[in-house]
Amino acid sequence: MSFVTAPPPSGPPPPRRRQRLRARWADRHALPRFGFWLLSRGALVLAVCGVLYVLNGFLIGWANAYDVMLGITSPAGVRPQWSAWLLSLIGWAVMPAIVGAAAGYVITEQIDAHHARDLNDVLSELRSLAAPPSPPPASGDGS
């Protein structure tokens, strides 16, 4: 009794997990500008903001950290002040800048989507619509 074995697979071996992750990371350049920024630099900025919030949550309490970040409570009114001042600065300057940049990007993309046509194309289309209609074709009967 002879056993038939399958032929060896042809072609390169499938990529490993590390290679797939590296390829995905390289593909981030194909994302829109805002998506690329969020994955590259924005993730770092948001991570720093998150770490500062968590640090202050443990040092001054979660409610106080929230109030300091939103500017409800002064950072001078809590102890330790050094971390509260950093959190206050993040909440006052960085977070509104990120939200404003995101909103500005979304609005700009929507405006660009509506202005995607060239002005000459639009004008030629309007001229063709405003032109008098052509006469109907003559019938082949002759009657």
mmCIF file of C-alpha atoms in Angstrom:
data_model
loop_
_atom_site.group_PDB
_atom_site.id
_atom_site.type_symbol
_atom_site.label_atom_id
_atom_site.label_comp_id
_atom_site.label_asym_id
_atom_site.label_seq_id
_atom_site.Cartn_x
_atom_site.Cartn_y
_atom_site.Cartn_z
ATOM 1 C CA MET A 1 0.000 0.000 0.000
ATOM 2 C CA SER A 2 1.519 3.281 -1.065
ATOM 3 C CA PHE A 3 0.655 6.640 0.346
ATOM 4 C CA VAL A 4 0.397 9.607 -1.931
ATOM 5 C CA THR A 5 1.846 12.745 -0.441
ATOM 6 C CA ALA A 6 0.803 16.217 -1.451
ATOM 7 C CA PRO A 7 3.324 18.220 -3.410
ATOM 8 C CA PRO A 8 5.140 20.870 -1.418
ATOM 9 C CA PRO A 9 3.446 24.275 -1.537
ATOM 10 C CA SER A 10 4.829 26.625 -4.112
ATOM 11 C CA GLY A 11 5.619 30.248 -3.522
ATOM 12 C CA PRO A 12 6.906 32.089 -0.505
ATOM 13 C CA PRO A 13 5.702 31.260 2.984
ATOM 14 C CA PRO A 14 2.880 33.400 4.363
ATOM 15 C CA PRO A 15 4.064 36.555 6.154
ATOM 16 C CA ARG A 16 4.529 36.373 9.884
ATOM 17 C CA ARG A 17 2.596 38.494 12.336
ATOM 18 C CA ARG A 18 5.472 40.929 12.769
ATOM 19 C CA GLN A 19 5.737 41.413 9.005
ATOM 20 C CA ARG A 20 1.982 41.967 8.712
ATOM 21 C CA LEU A 21 2.053 44.554 11.511
ATOM 22 C CA ARG A 22 4.998 46.323 9.908
ATOM 23 C CA ALA A 23 3.155 46.426 6.579
ATOM 24 C CA ARG A 24 0.034 47.822 8.259
ATOM 25 C CA TRP A 25 2.100 50.501 9.995
ATOM 26 C CA ALA A 26 3.672 51.442 6.652
ATOM 27 C CA ASP A 27 0.182 51.687 5.101
ATOM 28 C CA ARG A 28 -0.766 54.525 7.446
ATOM 29 C CA HIS A 29 0.595 56.969 4.845
ATOM 30 C CA ALA A 30 -2.409 56.120 2.649
ATOM 31 C CA LEU A 31 -4.783 57.519 5.275
ATOM 32 C CA PRO A 32 -6.249 61.032 5.055
ATOM 33 C CA ARG A 33 -4.181 63.757 6.708
ATOM 34 C CA PHE A 34 -6.161 63.779 9.955
ATOM 35 C CA GLY A 35 -6.134 59.994 10.254
ATOM 36 C CA PHE A 36 -2.394 59.941 9.651
ATOM 37 C CA TRP A 37 -1.838 62.643 12.278
ATOM 38 C CA LEU A 38 -3.955 60.755 14.810
ATOM 39 C CA LEU A 39 -1.926 57.588 14.338
ATOM 40 C CA SER A 40 1.483 59.221 14.246
ATOM 41 C CA ARG A 41 1.692 62.346 16.401
ATOM 42 C CA GLY A 42 -1.811 62.592 17.785
ATOM 43 C CA ALA A 43 -1.545 59.277 19.593
ATOM 44 C CA LEU A 44 1.509 60.562 21.447
ATOM 45 C CA VAL A 45 -0.196 63.839 22.404
ATOM 46 C CA LEU A 46 -3.345 62.058 23.573
ATOM 47 C CA ALA A 47 -1.256 59.508 25.500
ATOM 48 C CA VAL A 48 0.568 62.305 27.352
ATOM 49 C CA CYS A 49 -2.787 63.929 28.173
ATOM 50 C CA GLY A 50 -4.156 60.606 29.403
ATOM 51 C CA VAL A 51 -1.090 59.873 31.535
ATOM 52 C CA LEU A 52 -1.295 63.325 33.136
ATOM 53 C CA TYR A 53 -4.992 62.849 33.869
ATOM 54 C CA VAL A 54 -4.448 59.412 35.420
ATOM 55 C CA LEU A 55 -1.463 60.667 37.432
ATOM 56 C CA ASN A 56 -3.545 63.541 38.791
ATOM 57 C CA GLY A 57 -6.428 61.204 39.432
ATOM 58 C CA PHE A 58 -4.246 59.198 41.787
ATOM 59 C CA LEU A 59 -2.531 62.229 43.341
ATOM 60 C CA ILE A 60 -5.389 64.719 43.829
ATOM 61 C CA GLY A 61 -8.467 62.555 43.287
ATOM 62 C CA TRP A 62 -10.489 61.880 40.172
ATOM 63 C CA ALA A 63 -13.101 64.583 40.754
ATOM 64 C CA ASN A 64 -10.427 67.206 41.432
ATOM 65 C CA ALA A 65 -8.447 66.110 38.360
ATOM 66 C CA TYR A 66 -11.560 66.516 36.220
ATOM 67 C CA ASP A 67 -12.325 69.930 37.713
ATOM 68 C CA VAL A 68 -8.733 71.146 37.295
ATOM 69 C CA MET A 69 -8.582 69.944 33.688
ATOM 70 C CA LEU A 70 -11.801 71.764 32.814
ATOM 71 C CA GLY A 71 -10.774 74.907 34.666
ATOM 72 C CA ILE A 72 -13.534 74.651 37.271
ATOM 73 C CA THR A 73 -11.027 74.417 40.112
ATOM 74 C CA SER A 74 -7.767 76.325 40.266
ATOM 75 C CA PRO A 75 -4.634 74.208 40.309
ATOM 76 C CA ALA A 76 -3.422 76.377 43.177
ATOM 77 C CA GLY A 77 -6.238 75.012 45.336
ATOM 78 C CA VAL A 78 -5.079 71.375 45.294
ATOM 79 C CA ARG A 79 -1.992 69.548 46.485
ATOM 80 C CA PRO A 80 0.409 68.641 44.852
ATOM 81 C CA GLN A 81 0.327 71.678 42.620
ATOM 82 C CA TRP A 82 3.061 70.714 40.149
ATOM 83 C CA SER A 83 0.983 67.999 38.501
ATOM 84 C CA ALA A 84 -2.235 70.024 38.733
ATOM 85 C CA TRP A 85 -0.633 72.940 36.886
ATOM 86 C CA LEU A 86 0.452 70.636 34.058
ATOM 87 C CA LEU A 87 -3.036 69.143 33.860
ATOM 88 C CA SER A 88 -4.577 72.603 33.874
ATOM 89 C CA LEU A 89 -2.315 73.681 31.012
ATOM 90 C CA ILE A 90 -3.243 70.565 29.040
ATOM 91 C CA GLY A 91 -6.942 71.178 29.635
ATOM 92 C CA TRP A 92 -6.699 74.857 28.809
ATOM 93 C CA ALA A 93 -4.470 74.792 25.717
ATOM 94 C CA VAL A 94 -3.913 71.346 24.247
ATOM 95 C CA MET A 95 -7.376 69.775 24.360
ATOM 96 C CA PRO A 96 -9.182 72.734 22.733
ATOM 97 C CA ALA A 97 -6.459 72.840 20.078
ATOM 98 C CA ILE A 98 -6.966 69.149 19.255
ATOM 99 C CA VAL A 99 -10.751 69.480 19.138
ATOM 100 C CA GLY A 100 -10.513 72.655 17.038
ATOM 101 C CA ALA A 101 -8.068 71.037 14.640
ATOM 102 C CA ALA A 102 -10.332 68.003 14.246
ATOM 103 C CA ALA A 103 -13.378 70.173 13.602
ATOM 104 C CA GLY A 104 -11.458 72.371 11.160
ATOM 105 C CA TYR A 105 -10.203 69.343 9.278
ATOM 106 C CA VAL A 106 -13.677 67.800 8.987
ATOM 107 C CA ILE A 107 -15.167 71.099 7.791
ATOM 108 C CA THR A 108 -12.353 71.605 5.276
ATOM 109 C CA GLU A 109 -12.827 68.106 3.885
ATOM 110 C CA GLN A 110 -16.549 68.716 3.456
ATOM 111 C CA ILE A 111 -15.944 72.027 1.681
ATOM 112 C CA ASP A 112 -13.333 70.434 -0.588
ATOM 113 C CA ALA A 113 -15.739 67.617 -1.437
ATOM 114 C CA HIS A 114 -18.281 70.168 -2.663
ATOM 115 C CA HIS A 115 -15.722 72.168 -4.648
ATOM 116 C CA ALA A 116 -14.168 69.206 -6.390
ATOM 117 C CA ARG A 117 -15.271 70.263 -9.884
ATOM 118 C CA ASP A 118 -13.246 72.658 -11.979
ATOM 119 C CA LEU A 119 -14.839 76.054 -12.583
ATOM 120 C CA ASN A 120 -14.480 75.753 -16.377
ATOM 121 C CA ASP A 121 -16.341 72.422 -16.336
ATOM 122 C CA VAL A 122 -19.209 73.950 -14.360
ATOM 123 C CA LEU A 123 -19.409 76.985 -16.672
ATOM 124 C CA SER A 124 -19.430 74.858 -19.822
ATOM 125 C CA GLU A 125 -22.206 72.712 -18.356
ATOM 126 C CA LEU A 126 -24.241 75.811 -17.511
ATOM 127 C CA ARG A 127 -23.713 77.202 -21.030
ATOM 128 C CA SER A 128 -24.896 73.939 -22.586
ATOM 129 C CA LEU A 129 -27.985 73.968 -20.372
ATOM 130 C CA ALA A 130 -28.724 77.613 -21.250
ATOM 131 C CA ALA A 131 -28.307 77.085 -25.004
ATOM 132 C CA PRO A 132 -31.513 76.861 -27.052
ATOM 133 C CA PRO A 133 -32.608 73.305 -27.771
ATOM 134 C CA SER A 134 -31.656 71.801 -31.090
ATOM 135 C CA PRO A 135 -34.433 71.177 -33.607
ATOM 136 C CA PRO A 136 -35.967 67.705 -33.569
ATOM 137 C CA PRO A 137 -34.634 65.241 -36.113
ATOM 138 C CA ALA A 138 -36.498 65.022 -39.406
ATOM 139 C CA SER A 139 -38.699 61.992 -39.860
ATOM 140 C CA GLY A 140 -37.715 59.514 -42.550
ATOM 141 C CA ASP A 141 -41.332 59.144 -43.955
ATOM 142 C CA GLY A 142 -41.585 62.247 -45.947
ATOM 143 C CA SER A 143 -45.336 62.333 -45.302
#
